[in-house]
Every structure is written in structure tokens, then in C-alpha cells.
Amino acid sequence: MPEPTSFYLTTPIYYVNDAPHIGHAYTTVAGDMVTRWHRQRQEPVWFLTGTDEHGQKVLRTAEANGVSPQAWADRLVEDSWKPVLGTIDAANDDFIRTTEERHTTRVQRFWQGLHDRGEVYEGGYEGPYCVGCEEYKVPGELVDGTGEFEGQKLCPIHGRPVEMLTEQNYFFRMSAYTDRLLEHYEANPTFVQPESARNEVIAFVRQGLQDLSISRSTFDWGIPIPWNPQHVLYVWIDALLNYATAIGYGSDDPEDKARFERTWPADVHLVGKDILRFHAVIWPAMLMAAGLDLPKQVFAHGWLLVGGEKMSKSKLTGIAPSQIIDHFGSDAFRYYFLRAIPFGQDGSFSWEDLSARYNAELANGFGNLASRVAAMVGKYFDGLLPEAGEPGPAELALADVAARAVADAEAAIDRLALHEAIGAVWTLVEATNGYLTEQAPWQVAKDPSESQDGVYRSGGRLATILVTSAEALRALAVLLHPVTPRAAQALWDSLGAEVPLGQLAAQPVASAATLGGLPAGTRITKGASLFPRLEDPADATP
Ligand code: MSP
């Protein structure tokens, strides 16, 4: 088998029962930051997202709206799910829908294969089911209802009553994989991350796994079971396969096969902690049964909370990404959620916190720095970058900060500590602001030895300070491109960097801190503010 060559990252595929809220956008934006970073490591990258369209949850919503599930899904995907990717600036390589033929036929092939290998048997099942989760529940995890749900058992995630299901159906012999899974977690400590997620999964599997019901026969919105089309596949075991079908698994086409060979296994399945077990238990068991390699990592991030509870449309706490982005812009959205919440932990969203960080960090910290430097190169050197003189201790210290920022951010990205990666890059924003304050180029400009006949000289102290600051900005544009792609591009344009250095997206992160990238004579222009100050944060509250 040829060596896999792509860095392959996936998001969950989202249910189309409703439009996206910021919880969904959070996962996609995180995946986008990581994949952009890897692209700037000059690696081949594949970033997949998509929609999960079968199952009762979507079927019931469609019925309640008086349309067929296919028509419902088509409308939501085109009107909401695909457009939101543009709204948040996600640069995904593919978008898979589970109703596409490339998915359904390959899923059937996978399960026919497992059936032929004796991994599937027929049986009966009775148990509580949560349609919100699309999951059979273990009675022990249910909570007692109160108020309108008095006397009923509720799903702990959705807070709604579960339904008792009795079905004659098919089962996957998942219990047989208990030990192999435990061995895999043991031998691959980073397979499930963060540590809290790993511990939860191990504790769960140690109790011993049950066989998994994989079919439903009381409704038909799903992929028909190839050996008994009276049944449809359980939505989760259809959906999980998207990670393989989308890159060519199960196709006879030689190009598809080659793509699968070079892309699988996935490097990271990024998921919310609500769907950790599906990805860290059921999915690897399915892959083991089929003799396929396991993904390298399942990373579970935390929840965006509202009033201490998981934000969700069903609880009417969902906020649409555009509600934030229309006011603050997509860069601020991306920056805020990836910086303010330690990736892997829960976090509460608040308009006040977003506004405060926008003004302090993006407008005053970063945007203002970029404007000041461009304005001074304009004022003292007619917008043409001068030649720097010999670096002094302050320049060397700033270069050290830049080198450390790159090294720390690189290491943080590998641990998916996205907030730390941004924090590391931000040390350079702060150090450059501090450098300018200390060096006070506007004072240096008054020194008669800096100019002759009103023309500031190259190689002088003023030139050195401004070139050093412009170089720090160049590094920041490269390092922040994965996080705030629009502002980074505007900065790249303002630095006139494309002519000497090429496109921003192609700039390697590893050498971002190597000074001397912008040659003397580069034209620097002061464009619009990267992050215009928002005068009245109260305007942001809808
Ligand atoms: N369709 C399944 C996933 C199948 S993957 C093979 C599903 N879809 S979902 O629409 O409910 O999306 C769940 C995912 O959206 C979560 O795992 C998480 O990535 C994201 N989020 C949804 N609400 C969220 C929060 N309140 N907070 C953070 N992320 C959230 O489950």
C-alpha cells in the first residue's frame, strides 16, 4: 500500500433537521484553522465536512413541515448548510451528503461485506431510544422528568422523553471488539483526546460492549439493507462511513481507489463531546471488522453553553453565525471562539466578552499596530520600505519572540491546543506593540542625523525600527492567516508582500519568523482598518 500522503481532517456531518447555529460553526472553524495551518506547512491536506440526512430526526421534521425528507434536506443544504461555510470562511475540500449515490452504494457495499464475513446476525431488540441523539440509551443514563415530563424518563442531553422501541432487526457483533479496542487505546494514547475524553471512553468500554442494533424497519428514510431491503440501516452506521466513502472507499473507479489509498486513515476526526462514543467506539469497531486502518485521532471538543447548558436549537438557545458575523465579521468570530475557549473544554458565549476582546485584542492590539506601522512608512519614507541598519538588542529580542511564537504555535497545533497556538502568536503582537512604544520612532524621526534635506535615510535608526516592525507584521500575517484569513490577507496586501513573496496562503509557517522577507523598496500602503473600532458594543446585542 502506498504511504498515505494527505493530512486528512473531518468535521462531523451535521443533521439537516435545522439550520446551523454557532455550535456547528465552532467545530467547522476549528477544523478550518487546523487544516489551513497544515496547508501552510506545505502538506497536502484534505478537509471534509457535510450533512447527515437520514434517520427519524430529519424524517419527523420534514413530515412536520409537510414535505418529503429529500426535499427538506435539499432545501436546508442549499439554503443554509452550504452557505454558512462561506459565511465563516471555511475552505473545505469536499462536502458530502449522505443521500448522494457515491455514499449510499458504498455504504451498502461495506455492510454487505460485514454481513458476508459473519459480523452481522438477526435478532430482536427492545429499549429506550432518543430521537434527538438517534441513539439507543442504556436505562442507567436516563434522568427522571419533572414538570411537564413528570413520570417519564428523559435523555440527559436533550432533556426530552425517550421512546420505547421494539424491533426485529440486525445486529453487528460489536461486543467481540471490546478487548481489541481496549488494546488499541492502550497502545495509542493519543487515539482519543483530550485526556478527559480518553478516560471516559476507556471506562465505558471496560464495562464490556453490547452488540449494536444496525437496522430499522418501522420507517424507510435511510439506506436499504442490501440483503433485506425491508430494513434501512441505522442512521449512525450509515453516517460514520462518510469519512471513508467521501474519499473513494468502496468505489471501483481506479482514481477513487487511489485517493482512498493515499488519504485514509484520517489524521483527525474532530467532534463535539456529545458524539464521542460513536467515533471512538462504534466507528473503530466497524473499521476493525472490515479490516481497515483506524483513524489516527478522535478529538472531542467541549460545548458552547448558554445558561450553563449546551446550546441547541431544540432548546431554542441556538444563535445563527450570521447574528455575530454581520456585526463583528467572520475573522472576529473565528478568533473569538478559538481563542477564548480552551479547545477541549466547555465555554460560555457572551456578547460582552466578544465585544471586549474585539476591541482590546483585535482593534487596539493587532489592527492598530498594522495601521501605525503602515502610516509611519508612508509618512517618513513615502510608503517605500527602506533598508534597515544593523539590528540592536531590541531588534534581536523581538526576533527571539517571533521565533519562539512560531515554535510554540507549531507544538500547540500538534496537540490541537488551538487557543494556545493563537496565544503564542499573540505574544508577537504584544511584543511588537511594546517594541514600538519603547523605540518611539516618532521621537527618533526628530533626530537631525536621521534625515538630510527632509529625506529620511536608509540604514538609519528610524529605518531599522520601521523595517523590523513591518517584518513582524509580515510574520503575523502568515501566522494569523489560518485564524483570521481576511485580516491577514488585507495586511499582506497592505505590506505589498505578494510581489516579492507570492501568495499568502502559500507562505510556510515554519520560516515565518525568519526576518528579512520584505526587500527594501517594497511598497506599503495604509489600507482600511483591519478591525474598525465598534463604538457601541450594545449594538451587537440583537
Ligand atoms: N449527525 C451527527 C454527526 C454524525 S458524524 C458521522 C450529529 N449532528 S449534529 O448536527 O447534531 O452536530 C453535532 C455536532 O455539532 C457536535 O458534535 C459538535 O461538533 C457540534 N455542536 C452542536 N452543538 C454544539 C454546541 N452547543 N457546542 C459545541 N459544538 C456543538 O450529531
PDB file of N, CA, C and O and ligand atoms in Angstrom, residues 12-15 21 23-24 26-27 52 236 239-240 242-243 271-272 274-275 279 301-304 310-311, ligand 1:
ATOM      1  N   PRO A  12     -17.808  16.514  12.041  1.00  0.00           N
ATOM      2  CA  PRO A  12     -18.994  15.658  11.973  1.00  0.00           C
ATOM      3  C   PRO A  12     -19.815  16.091  10.756  1.00  0.00           C
ATOM      4  O   PRO A  12     -19.676  17.225  10.287  1.00  0.00           O
ATOM      5  N   ILE A  13     -20.635  15.200  10.264  1.00  0.00           N
ATOM      6  CA  ILE A  13     -21.599  15.660   9.253  1.00  0.00           C
ATOM      7  C   ILE A  13     -22.865  15.996  10.025  1.00  0.00           C
ATOM      8  O   ILE A  13     -23.301  15.243  10.888  1.00  0.00           O
ATOM      9  N   TYR A  14     -23.413  17.155   9.747  1.00  0.00           N
ATOM     10  CA  TYR A  14     -24.446  17.729  10.606  1.00  0.00           C
ATOM     11  C   TYR A  14     -25.849  17.316  10.155  1.00  0.00           C
ATOM     12  O   TYR A  14     -26.121  17.207   8.968  1.00  0.00           O
ATOM     13  N   TYR A  15     -26.720  17.139  11.135  1.00  0.00           N
ATOM     14  CA  TYR A  15     -28.115  16.815  10.826  1.00  0.00           C
ATOM     15  C   TYR A  15     -28.786  17.997  10.146  1.00  0.00           C
ATOM     16  O   TYR A  15     -28.606  19.143  10.582  1.00  0.00           O
ATOM     17  N   HIS A  21     -26.213  26.467  13.836  1.00  0.00           N
ATOM     18  CA  HIS A  21     -26.005  27.510  14.844  1.00  0.00           C
ATOM     19  C   HIS A  21     -24.514  27.598  15.155  1.00  0.00           C
ATOM     20  O   HIS A  21     -23.706  26.866  14.560  1.00  0.00           O
ATOM     21  N   GLY A  23     -22.706  26.551  17.453  1.00  0.00           N
ATOM     22  CA  GLY A  23     -22.060  25.315  17.918  1.00  0.00           C
ATOM     23  C   GLY A  23     -21.519  24.511  16.740  1.00  0.00           C
ATOM     24  O   GLY A  23     -20.403  23.991  16.785  1.00  0.00           O
ATOM     25  N   HIS A  24     -22.313  24.406  15.681  1.00  0.00           N
ATOM     26  CA  HIS A  24     -21.846  23.680  14.490  1.00  0.00           C
ATOM     27  C   HIS A  24     -20.687  24.440  13.834  1.00  0.00           C
ATOM     28  O   HIS A  24     -19.682  23.851  13.433  1.00  0.00           O
ATOM     29  N   TYR A  26     -18.621  26.307  15.176  1.00  0.00           N
ATOM     30  CA  TYR A  26     -17.428  26.217  16.034  1.00  0.00           C
ATOM     31  C   TYR A  26     -16.540  25.046  15.597  1.00  0.00           C
ATOM     32  O   TYR A  26     -15.331  25.199  15.412  1.00  0.00           O
ATOM     33  N   THR A  27     -17.144  23.882  15.427  1.00  0.00           N
ATOM     34  CA  THR A  27     -16.351  22.711  15.013  1.00  0.00           C
ATOM     35  C   THR A  27     -15.723  22.951  13.644  1.00  0.00           C
ATOM     36  O   THR A  27     -14.554  22.645  13.411  1.00  0.00           O
ATOM     37  N   ASP A  52     -25.697  15.017   7.371  1.00  0.00           N
ATOM     38  CA  ASP A  52     -26.222  13.707   7.764  1.00  0.00           C
ATOM     39  C   ASP A  52     -27.735  13.811   7.573  1.00  0.00           C
ATOM     40  O   ASP A  52     -28.394  14.564   8.292  1.00  0.00           O
ATOM     41  N   TRP A 236     -26.643   6.137  12.296  1.00  0.00           N
ATOM     42  CA  TRP A 236     -25.246   6.380  12.690  1.00  0.00           C
ATOM     43  C   TRP A 236     -24.241   5.528  11.916  1.00  0.00           C
ATOM     44  O   TRP A 236     -23.156   5.991  11.571  1.00  0.00           O
ATOM     45  N   ALA A 239     -23.946   7.128   8.653  1.00  0.00           N
ATOM     46  CA  ALA A 239     -23.267   8.430   8.698  1.00  0.00           C
ATOM     47  C   ALA A 239     -21.759   8.311   8.930  1.00  0.00           C
ATOM     48  O   ALA A 239     -20.966   8.992   8.281  1.00  0.00           O
ATOM     49  N   LEU A 240     -21.361   7.446   9.863  1.00  0.00           N
ATOM     50  CA  LEU A 240     -19.920   7.346  10.177  1.00  0.00           C
ATOM     51  C   LEU A 240     -19.102   6.989   8.939  1.00  0.00           C
ATOM     52  O   LEU A 240     -17.961   7.431   8.775  1.00  0.00           O
ATOM     53  N   ASN A 242     -19.268   8.093   6.128  1.00  0.00           N
ATOM     54  CA  ASN A 242     -18.994   9.208   5.196  1.00  0.00           C
ATOM     55  C   ASN A 242     -17.500   9.513   5.115  1.00  0.00           C
ATOM     56  O   ASN A 242     -16.995   9.927   4.088  1.00  0.00           O
ATOM     57  N   TYR A 243     -16.799   9.295   6.247  1.00  0.00           N
ATOM     58  CA  TYR A 243     -15.377   9.630   6.284  1.00  0.00           C
ATOM     59  C   TYR A 243     -14.579   8.776   5.299  1.00  0.00           C
ATOM     60  O   TYR A 243     -13.510   9.184   4.844  1.00  0.00           O
ATOM     61  N   VAL A 271     -14.758  16.202  16.676  1.00  0.00           N
ATOM     62  CA  VAL A 271     -16.171  16.036  17.046  1.00  0.00           C
ATOM     63  C   VAL A 271     -16.465  16.799  18.326  1.00  0.00           C
ATOM     64  O   VAL A 271     -15.551  17.120  19.093  1.00  0.00           O
ATOM     65  N   GLY A 272     -17.732  17.036  18.571  1.00  0.00           N
ATOM     66  CA  GLY A 272     -18.139  17.553  19.881  1.00  0.00           C
ATOM     67  C   GLY A 272     -18.216  16.375  20.838  1.00  0.00           C
ATOM     68  O   GLY A 272     -18.401  15.230  20.422  1.00  0.00           O
ATOM     69  N   ASP A 274     -20.444  15.333  22.608  1.00  0.00           N
ATOM     70  CA  ASP A 274     -21.723  14.625  22.577  1.00  0.00           C
ATOM     71  C   ASP A 274     -21.677  13.368  21.711  1.00  0.00           C
ATOM     72  O   ASP A 274     -22.468  12.460  21.902  1.00  0.00           O
ATOM     73  N   ILE A 275     -20.782  13.354  20.750  1.00  0.00           N
ATOM     74  CA  ILE A 275     -20.783  12.221  19.820  1.00  0.00           C
ATOM     75  C   ILE A 275     -19.449  11.469  19.865  1.00  0.00           C
ATOM     76  O   ILE A 275     -19.049  10.822  18.909  1.00  0.00           O
ATOM     77  N   HIS A 279     -17.720   7.855  17.690  1.00  0.00           N
ATOM     78  CA  HIS A 279     -16.465   7.946  16.924  1.00  0.00           C
ATOM     79  C   HIS A 279     -15.322   7.149  17.525  1.00  0.00           C
ATOM     80  O   HIS A 279     -14.426   6.716  16.805  1.00  0.00           O
ATOM     81  N   HIS A 301     -14.066  18.155  21.289  1.00  0.00           N
ATOM     82  CA  HIS A 301     -14.042  19.479  21.927  1.00  0.00           C
ATOM     83  C   HIS A 301     -15.270  19.635  22.808  1.00  0.00           C
ATOM     84  O   HIS A 301     -16.177  18.800  22.795  1.00  0.00           O
ATOM     85  N   GLY A 302     -15.282  20.729  23.568  1.00  0.00           N
ATOM     86  CA  GLY A 302     -16.371  20.937  24.516  1.00  0.00           C
ATOM     87  C   GLY A 302     -17.580  21.598  23.858  1.00  0.00           C
ATOM     88  O   GLY A 302     -17.634  21.777  22.641  1.00  0.00           O
ATOM     89  N   TRP A 303     -18.518  21.944  24.683  1.00  0.00           N
ATOM     90  CA  TRP A 303     -19.761  22.555  24.211  1.00  0.00           C
ATOM     91  C   TRP A 303     -19.755  24.059  24.410  1.00  0.00           C
ATOM     92  O   TRP A 303     -19.227  24.558  25.409  1.00  0.00           O
ATOM     93  N   LEU A 304     -20.399  24.753  23.500  1.00  0.00           N
ATOM     94  CA  LEU A 304     -20.745  26.153  23.752  1.00  0.00           C
ATOM     95  C   LEU A 304     -21.995  26.101  24.616  1.00  0.00           C
ATOM     96  O   LEU A 304     -22.983  25.439  24.262  1.00  0.00           O
ATOM     97  N   LYS A 310     -25.839  23.066  27.109  1.00  0.00           N
ATOM     98  CA  LYS A 310     -25.388  23.000  25.724  1.00  0.00           C
ATOM     99  C   LYS A 310     -26.333  23.807  24.840  1.00  0.00           C
ATOM    100  O   LYS A 310     -27.545  23.645  24.909  1.00  0.00           O
ATOM    101  N   MET A 311     -25.732  24.715  24.074  1.00  0.00           N
ATOM    102  CA  MET A 311     -26.547  25.497  23.150  1.00  0.00           C
ATOM    103  C   MET A 311     -27.179  24.569  22.121  1.00  0.00           C
ATOM    104  O   MET A 311     -26.509  23.715  21.560  1.00  0.00           O
TER     105      MET A 311
HETATM  106  N1  MSP B   1     -25.180  13.906  12.514  1.00  0.00           N
HETATM  107  C1  MSP B   1     -24.485  13.708  13.731  1.00  0.00           C
HETATM  108  C2  MSP B   1     -22.991  13.531  13.495  1.00  0.00           C
HETATM  109  C3  MSP B   1     -22.635  12.423  12.549  1.00  0.00           C
HETATM  110  S1  MSP B   1     -20.920  12.335  12.280  1.00  0.00           S
HETATM  111  C4  MSP B   1     -20.720  10.897  11.461  1.00  0.00           C
HETATM  112  C5  MSP B   1     -24.705  14.897  14.631  1.00  0.00           C
HETATM  113  N2  MSP B   1     -25.071  16.033  14.042  1.00  0.00           N
HETATM  114  S2  MSP B   1     -25.393  17.406  14.775  1.00  0.00           S
HETATM  115  O1  MSP B   1     -25.967  18.264  13.771  1.00  0.00           O
HETATM  116  O2  MSP B   1     -26.143  17.199  15.951  1.00  0.00           O
HETATM  117  O3  MSP B   1     -23.994  18.037  15.092  1.00  0.00           O
HETATM  118  C6  MSP B   1     -23.321  17.679  16.240  1.00  0.00           C
HETATM  119  C7  MSP B   1     -22.001  18.404  16.284  1.00  0.00           C
HETATM  120  O4  MSP B   1     -22.173  19.818  16.121  1.00  0.00           O
HETATM  121  C8  MSP B   1     -21.330  18.253  17.615  1.00  0.00           C
HETATM  122  O5  MSP B   1     -20.612  17.049  17.730  1.00  0.00           O
HETATM  123  C9  MSP B   1     -20.427  19.442  17.619  1.00  0.00           C
HETATM  124  O6  MSP B   1     -19.349  19.179  16.771  1.00  0.00           O
HETATM  125  C10 MSP B   1     -21.326  20.498  17.006  1.00  0.00           C
HETATM  126  N3  MSP B   1     -22.156  21.144  18.005  1.00  0.00           N
HETATM  127  C11 MSP B   1     -23.515  21.169  18.069  1.00  0.00           C
HETATM  128  N4  MSP B   1     -23.895  21.902  19.147  1.00  0.00           N
HETATM  129  C12 MSP B   1     -22.802  22.337  19.800  1.00  0.00           C
HETATM  130  C13 MSP B   1     -22.570  23.144  20.926  1.00  0.00           C
HETATM  131  N5  MSP B   1     -23.538  23.666  21.642  1.00  0.00           N
HETATM  132  N6  MSP B   1     -21.287  23.389  21.259  1.00  0.00           N
HETATM  133  C14 MSP B   1     -20.229  22.916  20.534  1.00  0.00           C
HETATM  134  N7  MSP B   1     -20.424  22.150  19.479  1.00  0.00           N
HETATM  135  C15 MSP B   1     -21.690  21.817  19.090  1.00  0.00           C
HETATM  136  O7  MSP B   1     -24.510  14.767  15.822  1.00  0.00           O
END
